[in-house]
CSV table of C-alpha atoms in Angstrom, one decimal:
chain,number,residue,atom,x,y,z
U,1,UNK,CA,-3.2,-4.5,22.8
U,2,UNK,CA,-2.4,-1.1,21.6
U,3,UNK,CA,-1.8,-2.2,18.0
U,4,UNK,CA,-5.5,-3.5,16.6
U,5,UNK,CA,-4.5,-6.5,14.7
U,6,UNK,CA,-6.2,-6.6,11.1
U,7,UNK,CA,-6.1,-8.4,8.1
U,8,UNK,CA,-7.0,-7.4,4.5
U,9,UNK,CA,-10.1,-9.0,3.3
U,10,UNK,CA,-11.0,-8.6,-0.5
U,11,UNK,CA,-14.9,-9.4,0.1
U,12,UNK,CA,-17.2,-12.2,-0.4
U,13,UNK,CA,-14.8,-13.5,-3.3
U,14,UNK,CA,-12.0,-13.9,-1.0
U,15,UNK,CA,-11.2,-17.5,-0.4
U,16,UNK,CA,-10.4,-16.5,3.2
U,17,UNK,CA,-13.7,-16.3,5.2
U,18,UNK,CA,-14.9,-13.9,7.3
U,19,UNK,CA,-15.2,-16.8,9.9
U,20,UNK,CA,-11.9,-17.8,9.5
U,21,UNK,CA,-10.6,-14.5,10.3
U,22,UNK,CA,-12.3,-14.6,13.8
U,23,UNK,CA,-10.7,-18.3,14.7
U,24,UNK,CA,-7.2,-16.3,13.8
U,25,UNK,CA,-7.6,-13.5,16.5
U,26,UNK,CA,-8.7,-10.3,13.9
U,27,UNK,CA,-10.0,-7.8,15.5
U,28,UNK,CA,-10.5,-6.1,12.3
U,29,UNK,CA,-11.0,-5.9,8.9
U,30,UNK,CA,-9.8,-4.1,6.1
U,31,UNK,CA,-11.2,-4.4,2.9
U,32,UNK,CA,-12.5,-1.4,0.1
U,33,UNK,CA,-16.2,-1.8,-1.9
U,34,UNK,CA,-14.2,-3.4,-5.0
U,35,UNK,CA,-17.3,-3.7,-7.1
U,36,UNK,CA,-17.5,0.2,-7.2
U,37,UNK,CA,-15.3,1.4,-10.0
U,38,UNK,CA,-13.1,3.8,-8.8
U,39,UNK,CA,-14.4,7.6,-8.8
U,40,UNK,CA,-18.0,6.9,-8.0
U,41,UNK,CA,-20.0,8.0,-4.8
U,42,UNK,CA,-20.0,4.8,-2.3
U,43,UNK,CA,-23.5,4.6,-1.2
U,44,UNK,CA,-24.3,4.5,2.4
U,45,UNK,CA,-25.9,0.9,2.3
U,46,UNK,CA,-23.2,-0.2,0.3
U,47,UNK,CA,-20.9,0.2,3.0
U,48,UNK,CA,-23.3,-0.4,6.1
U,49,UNK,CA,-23.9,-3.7,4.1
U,50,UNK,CA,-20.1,-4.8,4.1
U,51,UNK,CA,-20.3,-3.3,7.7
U,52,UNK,CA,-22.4,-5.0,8.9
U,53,UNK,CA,-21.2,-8.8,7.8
U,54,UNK,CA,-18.1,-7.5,9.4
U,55,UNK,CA,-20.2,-6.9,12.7
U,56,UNK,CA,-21.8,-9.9,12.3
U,57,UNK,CA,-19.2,-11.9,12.6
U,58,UNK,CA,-17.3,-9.8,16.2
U,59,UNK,CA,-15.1,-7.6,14.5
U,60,UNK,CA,-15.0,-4.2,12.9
U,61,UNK,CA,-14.4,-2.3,9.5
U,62,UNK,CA,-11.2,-1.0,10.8
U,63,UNK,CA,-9.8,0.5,7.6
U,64,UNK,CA,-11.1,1.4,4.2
U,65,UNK,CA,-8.1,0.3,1.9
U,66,UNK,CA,-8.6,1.8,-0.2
U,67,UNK,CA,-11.1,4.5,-1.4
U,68,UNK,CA,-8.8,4.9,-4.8
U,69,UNK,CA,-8.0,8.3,-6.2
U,70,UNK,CA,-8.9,8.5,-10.3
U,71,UNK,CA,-6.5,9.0,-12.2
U,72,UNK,CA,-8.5,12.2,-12.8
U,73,UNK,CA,-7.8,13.6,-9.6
U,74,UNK,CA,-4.1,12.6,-9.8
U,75,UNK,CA,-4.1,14.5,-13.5
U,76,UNK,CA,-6.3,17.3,-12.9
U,77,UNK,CA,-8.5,16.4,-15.6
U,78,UNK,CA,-11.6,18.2,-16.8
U,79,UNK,CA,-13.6,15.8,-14.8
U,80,UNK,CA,-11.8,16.7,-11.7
U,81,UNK,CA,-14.9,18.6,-10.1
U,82,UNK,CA,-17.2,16.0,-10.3
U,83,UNK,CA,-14.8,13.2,-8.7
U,84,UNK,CA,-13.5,15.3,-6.2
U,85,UNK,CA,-17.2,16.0,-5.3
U,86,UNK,CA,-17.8,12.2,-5.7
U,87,UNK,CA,-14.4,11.8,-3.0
U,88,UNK,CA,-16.3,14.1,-0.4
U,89,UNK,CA,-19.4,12.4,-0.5
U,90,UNK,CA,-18.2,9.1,0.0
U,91,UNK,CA,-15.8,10.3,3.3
U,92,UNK,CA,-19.2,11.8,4.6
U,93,UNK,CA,-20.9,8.4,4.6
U,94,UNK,CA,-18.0,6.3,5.4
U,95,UNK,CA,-18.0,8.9,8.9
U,96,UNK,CA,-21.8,8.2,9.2
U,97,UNK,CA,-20.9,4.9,9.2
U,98,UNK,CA,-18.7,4.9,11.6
U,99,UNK,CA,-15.8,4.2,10.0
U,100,UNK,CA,-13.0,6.5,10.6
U,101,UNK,CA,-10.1,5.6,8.8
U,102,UNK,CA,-9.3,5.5,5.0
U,103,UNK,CA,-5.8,4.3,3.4
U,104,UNK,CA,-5.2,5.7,0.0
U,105,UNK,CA,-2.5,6.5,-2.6
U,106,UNK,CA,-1.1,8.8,-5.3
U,107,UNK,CA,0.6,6.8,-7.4
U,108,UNK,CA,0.5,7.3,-10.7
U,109,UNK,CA,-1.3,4.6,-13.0
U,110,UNK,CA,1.0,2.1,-11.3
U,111,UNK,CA,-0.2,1.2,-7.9
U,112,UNK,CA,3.0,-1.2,-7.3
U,113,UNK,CA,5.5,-3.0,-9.0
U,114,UNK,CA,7.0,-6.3,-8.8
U,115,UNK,CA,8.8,-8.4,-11.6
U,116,UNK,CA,8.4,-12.1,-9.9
U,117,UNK,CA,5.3,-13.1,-8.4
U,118,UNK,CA,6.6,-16.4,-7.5
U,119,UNK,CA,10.4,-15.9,-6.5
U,120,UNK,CA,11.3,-19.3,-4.2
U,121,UNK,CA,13.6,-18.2,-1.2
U,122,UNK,CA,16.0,-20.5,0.7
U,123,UNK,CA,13.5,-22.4,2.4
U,124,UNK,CA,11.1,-22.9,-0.4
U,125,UNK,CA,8.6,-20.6,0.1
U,126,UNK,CA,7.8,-18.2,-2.0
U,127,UNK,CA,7.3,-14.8,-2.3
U,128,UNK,CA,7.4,-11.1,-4.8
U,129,UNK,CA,10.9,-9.9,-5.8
U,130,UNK,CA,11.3,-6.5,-7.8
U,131,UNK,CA,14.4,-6.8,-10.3
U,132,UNK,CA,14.6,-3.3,-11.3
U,133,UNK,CA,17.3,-4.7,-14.6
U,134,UNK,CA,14.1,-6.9,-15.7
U,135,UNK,CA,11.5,-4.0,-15.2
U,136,UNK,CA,14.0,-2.1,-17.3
U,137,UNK,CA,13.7,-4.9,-20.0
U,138,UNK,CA,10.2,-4.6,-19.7
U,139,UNK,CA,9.7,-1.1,-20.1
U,140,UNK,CA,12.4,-1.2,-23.2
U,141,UNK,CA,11.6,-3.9,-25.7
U,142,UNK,CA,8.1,-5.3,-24.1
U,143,UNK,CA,6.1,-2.0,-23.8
U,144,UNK,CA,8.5,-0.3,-26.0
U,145,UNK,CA,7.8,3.3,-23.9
U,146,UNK,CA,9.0,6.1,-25.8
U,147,UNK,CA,12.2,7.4,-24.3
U,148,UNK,CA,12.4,4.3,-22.2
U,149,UNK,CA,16.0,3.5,-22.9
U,150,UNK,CA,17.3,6.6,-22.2
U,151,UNK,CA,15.3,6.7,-18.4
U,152,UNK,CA,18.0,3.8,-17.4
U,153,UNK,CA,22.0,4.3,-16.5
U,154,UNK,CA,23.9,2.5,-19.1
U,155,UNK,CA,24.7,-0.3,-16.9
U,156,UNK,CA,21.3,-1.4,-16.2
U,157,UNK,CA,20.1,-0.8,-19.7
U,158,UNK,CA,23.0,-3.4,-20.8
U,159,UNK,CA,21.6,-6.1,-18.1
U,160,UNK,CA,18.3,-5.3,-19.7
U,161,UNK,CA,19.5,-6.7,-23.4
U,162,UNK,CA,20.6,-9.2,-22.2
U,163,UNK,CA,17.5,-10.2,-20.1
U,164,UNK,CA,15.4,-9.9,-23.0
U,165,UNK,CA,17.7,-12.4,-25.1
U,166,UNK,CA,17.0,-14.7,-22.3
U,167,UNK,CA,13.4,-14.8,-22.3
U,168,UNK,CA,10.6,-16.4,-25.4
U,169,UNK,CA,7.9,-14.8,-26.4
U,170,UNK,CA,5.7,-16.3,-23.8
U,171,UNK,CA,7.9,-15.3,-21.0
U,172,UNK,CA,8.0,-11.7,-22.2
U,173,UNK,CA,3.9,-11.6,-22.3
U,174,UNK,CA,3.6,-12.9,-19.0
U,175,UNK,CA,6.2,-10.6,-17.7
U,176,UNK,CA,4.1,-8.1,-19.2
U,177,UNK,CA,0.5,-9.0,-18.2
U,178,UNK,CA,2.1,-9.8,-14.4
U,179,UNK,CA,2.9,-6.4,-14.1
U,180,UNK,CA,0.0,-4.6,-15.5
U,181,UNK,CA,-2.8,-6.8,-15.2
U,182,UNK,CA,-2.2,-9.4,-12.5
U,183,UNK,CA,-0.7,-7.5,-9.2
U,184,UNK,CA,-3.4,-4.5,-10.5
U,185,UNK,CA,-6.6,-5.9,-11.5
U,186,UNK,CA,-7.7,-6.5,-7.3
U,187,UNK,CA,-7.2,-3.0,-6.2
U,188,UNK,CA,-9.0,-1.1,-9.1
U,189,UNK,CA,-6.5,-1.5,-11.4
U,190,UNK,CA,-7.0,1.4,-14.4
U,191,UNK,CA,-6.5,-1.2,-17.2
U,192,UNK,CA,-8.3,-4.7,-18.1
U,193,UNK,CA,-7.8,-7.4,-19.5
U,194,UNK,CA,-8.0,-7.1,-23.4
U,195,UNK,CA,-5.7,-7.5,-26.2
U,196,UNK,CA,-4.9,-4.1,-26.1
U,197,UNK,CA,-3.9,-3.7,-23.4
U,198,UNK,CA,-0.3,-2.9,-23.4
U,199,UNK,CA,-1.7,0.3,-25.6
U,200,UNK,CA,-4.0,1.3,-22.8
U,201,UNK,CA,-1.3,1.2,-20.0
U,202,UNK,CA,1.0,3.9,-22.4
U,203,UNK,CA,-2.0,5.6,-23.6
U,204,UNK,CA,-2.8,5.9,-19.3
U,205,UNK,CA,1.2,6.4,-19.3
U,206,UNK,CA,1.1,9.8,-21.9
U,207,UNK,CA,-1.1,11.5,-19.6
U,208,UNK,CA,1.4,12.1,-17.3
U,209,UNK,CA,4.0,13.3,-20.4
U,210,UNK,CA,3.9,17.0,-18.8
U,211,UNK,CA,3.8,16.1,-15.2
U,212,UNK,CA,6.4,16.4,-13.1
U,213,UNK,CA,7.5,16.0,-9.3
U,214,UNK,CA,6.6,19.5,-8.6
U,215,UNK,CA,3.1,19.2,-10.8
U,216,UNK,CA,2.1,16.2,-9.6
U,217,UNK,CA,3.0,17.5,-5.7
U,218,UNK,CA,0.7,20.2,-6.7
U,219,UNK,CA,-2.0,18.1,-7.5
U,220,UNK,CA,-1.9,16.7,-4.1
U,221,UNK,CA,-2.2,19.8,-2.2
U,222,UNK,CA,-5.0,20.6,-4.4
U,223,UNK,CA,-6.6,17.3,-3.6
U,224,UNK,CA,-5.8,17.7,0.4
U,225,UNK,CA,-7.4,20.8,0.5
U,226,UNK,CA,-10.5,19.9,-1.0
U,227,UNK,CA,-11.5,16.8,1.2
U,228,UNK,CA,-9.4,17.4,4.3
U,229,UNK,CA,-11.9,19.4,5.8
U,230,UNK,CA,-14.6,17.0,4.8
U,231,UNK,CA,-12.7,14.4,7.0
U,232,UNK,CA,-12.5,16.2,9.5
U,233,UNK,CA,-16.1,17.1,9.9
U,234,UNK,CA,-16.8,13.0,9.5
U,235,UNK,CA,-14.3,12.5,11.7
U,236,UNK,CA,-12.4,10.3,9.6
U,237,UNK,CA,-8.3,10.1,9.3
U,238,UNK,CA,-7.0,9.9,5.8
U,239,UNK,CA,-3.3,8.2,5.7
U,240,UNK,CA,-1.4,8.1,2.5
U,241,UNK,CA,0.3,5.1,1.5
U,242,UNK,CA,3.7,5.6,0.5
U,243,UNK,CA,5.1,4.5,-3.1
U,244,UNK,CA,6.1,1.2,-3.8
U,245,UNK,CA,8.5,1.0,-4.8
U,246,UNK,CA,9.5,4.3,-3.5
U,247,UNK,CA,11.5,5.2,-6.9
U,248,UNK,CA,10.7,6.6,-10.0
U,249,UNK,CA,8.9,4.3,-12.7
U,250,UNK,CA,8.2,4.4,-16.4
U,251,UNK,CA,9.2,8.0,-16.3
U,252,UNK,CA,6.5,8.8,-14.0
U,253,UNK,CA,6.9,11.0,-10.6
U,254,UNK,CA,7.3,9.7,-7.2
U,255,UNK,CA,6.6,11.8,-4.2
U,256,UNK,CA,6.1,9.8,-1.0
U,257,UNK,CA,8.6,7.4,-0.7
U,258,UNK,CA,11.3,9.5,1.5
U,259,UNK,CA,11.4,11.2,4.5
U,260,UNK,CA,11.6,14.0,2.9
U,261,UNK,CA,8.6,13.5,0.8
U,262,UNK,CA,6.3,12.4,3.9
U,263,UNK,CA,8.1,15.5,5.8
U,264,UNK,CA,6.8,18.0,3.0
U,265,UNK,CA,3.2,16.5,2.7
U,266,UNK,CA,2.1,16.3,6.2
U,267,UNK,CA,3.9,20.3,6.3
U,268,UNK,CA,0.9,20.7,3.5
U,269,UNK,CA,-1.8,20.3,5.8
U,270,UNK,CA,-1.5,20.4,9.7
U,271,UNK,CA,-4.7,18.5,10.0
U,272,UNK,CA,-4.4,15.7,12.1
U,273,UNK,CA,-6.4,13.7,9.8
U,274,UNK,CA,-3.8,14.5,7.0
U,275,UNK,CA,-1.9,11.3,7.7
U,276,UNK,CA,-0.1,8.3,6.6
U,277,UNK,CA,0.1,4.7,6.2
U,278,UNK,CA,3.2,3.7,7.5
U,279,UNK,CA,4.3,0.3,5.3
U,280,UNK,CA,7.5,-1.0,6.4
U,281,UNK,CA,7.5,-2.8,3.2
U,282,UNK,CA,7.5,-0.3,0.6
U,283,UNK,CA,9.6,2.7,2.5
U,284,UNK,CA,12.1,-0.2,3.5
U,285,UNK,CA,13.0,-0.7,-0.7
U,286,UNK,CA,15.2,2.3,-0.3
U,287,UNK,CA,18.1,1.7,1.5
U,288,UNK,CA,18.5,5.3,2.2
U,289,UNK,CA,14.9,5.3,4.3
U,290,UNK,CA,15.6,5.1,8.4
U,291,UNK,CA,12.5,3.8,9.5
U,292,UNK,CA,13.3,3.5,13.2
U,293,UNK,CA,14.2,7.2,13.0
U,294,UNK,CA,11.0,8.0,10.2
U,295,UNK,CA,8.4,5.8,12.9
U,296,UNK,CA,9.6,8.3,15.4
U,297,UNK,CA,9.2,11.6,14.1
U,298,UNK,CA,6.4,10.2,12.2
U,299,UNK,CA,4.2,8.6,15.0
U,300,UNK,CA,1.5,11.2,16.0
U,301,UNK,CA,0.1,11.4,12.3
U,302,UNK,CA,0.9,7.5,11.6
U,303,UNK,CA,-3.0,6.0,11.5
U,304,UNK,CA,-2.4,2.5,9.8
U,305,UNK,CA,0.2,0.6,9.6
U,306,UNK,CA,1.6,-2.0,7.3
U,307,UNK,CA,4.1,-4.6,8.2
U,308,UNK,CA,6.5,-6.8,6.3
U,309,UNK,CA,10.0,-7.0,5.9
U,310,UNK,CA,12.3,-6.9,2.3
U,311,UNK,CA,15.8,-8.2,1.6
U,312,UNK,CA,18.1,-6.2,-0.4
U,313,UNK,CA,19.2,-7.1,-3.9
U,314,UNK,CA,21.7,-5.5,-6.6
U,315,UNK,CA,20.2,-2.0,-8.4
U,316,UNK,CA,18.2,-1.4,-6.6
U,317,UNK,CA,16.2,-5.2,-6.0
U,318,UNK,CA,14.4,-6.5,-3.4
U,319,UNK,CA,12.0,-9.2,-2.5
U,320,UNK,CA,9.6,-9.9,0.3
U,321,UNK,CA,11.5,-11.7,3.1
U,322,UNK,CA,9.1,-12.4,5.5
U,323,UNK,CA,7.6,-10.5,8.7
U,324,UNK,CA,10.8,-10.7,10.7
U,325,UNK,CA,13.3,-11.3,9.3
U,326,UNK,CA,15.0,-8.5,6.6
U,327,UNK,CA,16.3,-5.1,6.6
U,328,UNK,CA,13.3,-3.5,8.8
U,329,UNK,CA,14.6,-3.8,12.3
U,330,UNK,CA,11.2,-4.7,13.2
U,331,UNK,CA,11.4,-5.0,17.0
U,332,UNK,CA,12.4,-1.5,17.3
U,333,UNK,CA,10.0,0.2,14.8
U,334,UNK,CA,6.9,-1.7,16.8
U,335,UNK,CA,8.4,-0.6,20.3
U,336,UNK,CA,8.6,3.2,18.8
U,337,UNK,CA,4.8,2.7,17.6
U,338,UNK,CA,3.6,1.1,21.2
U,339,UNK,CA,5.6,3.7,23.1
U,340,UNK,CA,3.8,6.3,21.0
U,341,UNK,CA,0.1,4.9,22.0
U,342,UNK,CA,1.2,5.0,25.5
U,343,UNK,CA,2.2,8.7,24.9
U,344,UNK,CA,-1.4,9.1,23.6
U,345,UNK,CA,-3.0,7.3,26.1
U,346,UNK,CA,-1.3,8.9,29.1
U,347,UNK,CA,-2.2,12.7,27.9
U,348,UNK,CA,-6.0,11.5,27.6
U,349,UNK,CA,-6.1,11.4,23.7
U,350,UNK,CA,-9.4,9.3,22.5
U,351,UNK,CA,-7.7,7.8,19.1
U,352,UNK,CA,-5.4,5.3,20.8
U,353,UNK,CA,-6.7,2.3,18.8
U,354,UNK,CA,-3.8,2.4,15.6
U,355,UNK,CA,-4.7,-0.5,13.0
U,356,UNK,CA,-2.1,-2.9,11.7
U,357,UNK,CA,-2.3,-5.5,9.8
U,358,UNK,CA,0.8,-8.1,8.6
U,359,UNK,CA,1.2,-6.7,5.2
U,360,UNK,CA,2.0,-9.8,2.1
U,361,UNK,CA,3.4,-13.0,3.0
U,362,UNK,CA,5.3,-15.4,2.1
U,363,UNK,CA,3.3,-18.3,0.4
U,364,UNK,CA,3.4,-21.8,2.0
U,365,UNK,CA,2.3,-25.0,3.4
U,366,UNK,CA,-1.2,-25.3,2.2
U,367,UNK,CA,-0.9,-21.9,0.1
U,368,UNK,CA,-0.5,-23.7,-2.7
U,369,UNK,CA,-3.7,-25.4,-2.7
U,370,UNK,CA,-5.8,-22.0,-2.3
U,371,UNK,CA,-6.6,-19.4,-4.4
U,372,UNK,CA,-5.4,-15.9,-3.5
U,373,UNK,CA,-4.2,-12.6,-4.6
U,374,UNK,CA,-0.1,-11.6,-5.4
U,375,UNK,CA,1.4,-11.1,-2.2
U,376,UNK,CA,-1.9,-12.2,0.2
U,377,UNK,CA,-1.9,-16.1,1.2
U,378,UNK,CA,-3.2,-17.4,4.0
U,379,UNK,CA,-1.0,-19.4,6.0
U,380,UNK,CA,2.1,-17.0,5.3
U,381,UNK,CA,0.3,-13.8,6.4
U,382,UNK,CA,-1.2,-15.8,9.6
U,383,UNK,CA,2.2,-16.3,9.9
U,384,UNK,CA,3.1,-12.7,9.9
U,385,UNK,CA,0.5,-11.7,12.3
U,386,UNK,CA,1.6,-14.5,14.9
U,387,UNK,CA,4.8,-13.1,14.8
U,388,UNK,CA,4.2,-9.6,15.4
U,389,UNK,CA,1.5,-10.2,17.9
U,390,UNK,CA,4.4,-12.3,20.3
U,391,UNK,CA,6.2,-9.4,19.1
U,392,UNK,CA,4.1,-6.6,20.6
U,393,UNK,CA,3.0,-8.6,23.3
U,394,UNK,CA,6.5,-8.8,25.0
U,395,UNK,CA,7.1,-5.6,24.1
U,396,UNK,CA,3.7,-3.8,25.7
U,397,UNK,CA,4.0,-5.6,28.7
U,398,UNK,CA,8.1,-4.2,29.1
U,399,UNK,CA,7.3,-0.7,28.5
U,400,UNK,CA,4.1,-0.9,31.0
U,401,UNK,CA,6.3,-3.0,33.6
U,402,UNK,CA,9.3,-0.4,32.8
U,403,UNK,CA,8.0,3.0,31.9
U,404,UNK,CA,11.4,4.8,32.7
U,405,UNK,CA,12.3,2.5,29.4
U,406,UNK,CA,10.2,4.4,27.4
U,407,UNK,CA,12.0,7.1,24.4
């Protein structure tokens, strides 16, 4: 298969095993050192150690997601040096490791956003939904940002009173700690559990009081041009993950999350392993994002890819719909990304091997019974990677049996 199918494995305290994966068809793994905290060096055994138990059980370490970016980086702060220096080292031992692909983001403080982590569809499974009125409520009269109300149209900021009338005390905490702590804390989330820690999330918030689009674009380049060339002398891809969701947040900047955004920060670097992550499910939250058309024009610097599917909502809502079925026309963005690794293959090109893995899932069947991170059940993510396996597979063996077929 020309897509490497993957699944995201948080470690040894993931309730899905290793094992488990193999019975399901994996023929990789992605997963991240989580016990490192985010800006330190990852050591060499550290990661042949994780490697290895990968190996050991007939698969690879397809993808580091992801080798997070401090807040530091993302700021400029006057630590910057030393975790930048910290970044390089650890893409040099990932590459002497062998592993030659690392997923990353810059979002700021927020890695992702979702307002119901348990939203029942018509079938009765469940999955994330993002209610952009109730993050407004949230933002307004729960974390009480200043200058929060006046980030909102008037329209939306009326929905969000009346939200808050709706919801007690308790609801309005968990609303809280679901968006800062719970869909956070398993990717190196920047704030802990505490009783404080609705001030630590603004406190993390005010840092970014005087930086813009622009600024913050700035910082990337900066960032890009410090360990791009490290990557490439590992021999490692780097591949941004876009925002999600791809809109402005708690009056923070967002700058990947259009075509226009991916356009100007591949532009920044013509380095081949200056990539992206291409995640169906967070570009796809923006009505305005073509993915067929952003797949194409994308596909020679596309070196992971996430799939899942959203359903549109009122201002600007969504929720996770399932691998198939939604507003990614997901048949014709994997036939662009198979007829691209033909492409590759034909002219003799060596990376031809392009990761994906069925990104969230809906939750079902015996999901309820297991233990697992927002958005990452078993059954509903197996699921998922049934489905676009079929998918591919009838596509692949088209294109080879029809190559005039191919765009």
């Amino acid at each position: 298969m020309a897509l490497e199918k993957t699944w995201r494995w948080f470690g040894r305290k993931d309730s899905v095993r290793l094992a488990d994966l193999k019975q399901m068809g994996v023929e990789g793994v992605v997963t991240s050192l989580h016990h490192i905290p985010a800006g330190e060096v990852w050591p060499v055994e550290e990661i042949l150690a994780v490697k290895q138990e990968i190996e050991n059980h007939g698969m690879r370490w397809s993808v580091v997601e992801s080798l997070p970016v401090s807040e530091g980086i993302k700021i400029c702060s006057a630590d910057r040096s030393r975790l930048i220096e910290n970044y390089r080292q650890s893409l040099r031992n990932l590459g002497a490791c062998g592993i030659d692909t690392v997923c990353y983001n810059f979002m700021p403080v927020l890695d992702w956003a979702r307002t119901d982590l348990h939203y029942k569809n018509a079938d009765g499974a469940e999955s994330m939904l993002f209610d952009y009125p109730t993050f407004a409520a949230f933002d307004i009269y729960i974390l009480k940002r200043e200058g929060a109300r006046e980030s909102y149209p008037k329209d939306i900021q009326e929905k969000a009173a009346g939200i808050i009338a709706g919801l007690s005390l308790e609801q309005q905490e968990e609303l809280a700690h679901n968006i800062i702590i719970v869909t956070q804390a398993f990717i190196h989330g920047v704030v802990g559990e505490g009783e404080d820690y609705k001030k630590q999330f603004l406190d993390y918030l005010k840092t970014y009081d005087r930086i813009g689009k622009e600024q913050l674009r700035h910082n990337l380049v900066l960032f890009l041009d410090d360990v791009v060339p490290v990557a490439e002398e590992a021999g490692v891809n780097l591949c941004i993950h876009p925002d999600d969701p791809p809109f402005p947040l708690l009056g923070l900047p967002r700058i990947a999350g259009t075509v226009e955004d991916i356009r100007w920060i591949l532009s920044q670097c013509e380095s081949v392993a200056n990539g992206i992550t291409f995640c169906t499910g967070s570009l796809s939250a923006r009505p305005d994002n073509d993915l067929v058309l952003m797949a194409k024009e994308f596909a020679s610097r596309i070196h992971f890819v996430h799939l899942r599917n959203t359903a549109f909502l009122p201002d600007h809502g969504f929720y996770e719909s399932g691998h198939l079925g939604g507003s990614v026309d997901m048949f014709a963005v994997v036939k662009v990304l198979l007829e691209e690794q033909i492409r590759r293959k034909k002219v003799g090109r060596k990376d031809i091997r392009l990761p994906f893995r069925p990104d969230h899932g809906l939750r079902m069947l015996d999901d309820y019974g297991r233990r697992a991170n927002p958005g990452y059940p078993l059954i509903g993510r197996l699921k998922g990677l049934a489905e676009i396996d079929g998918l591919q597979t009838g596509i692949e063996r088209f294109l080879i049996e029809n190559p005039d077929k191919i765009n």
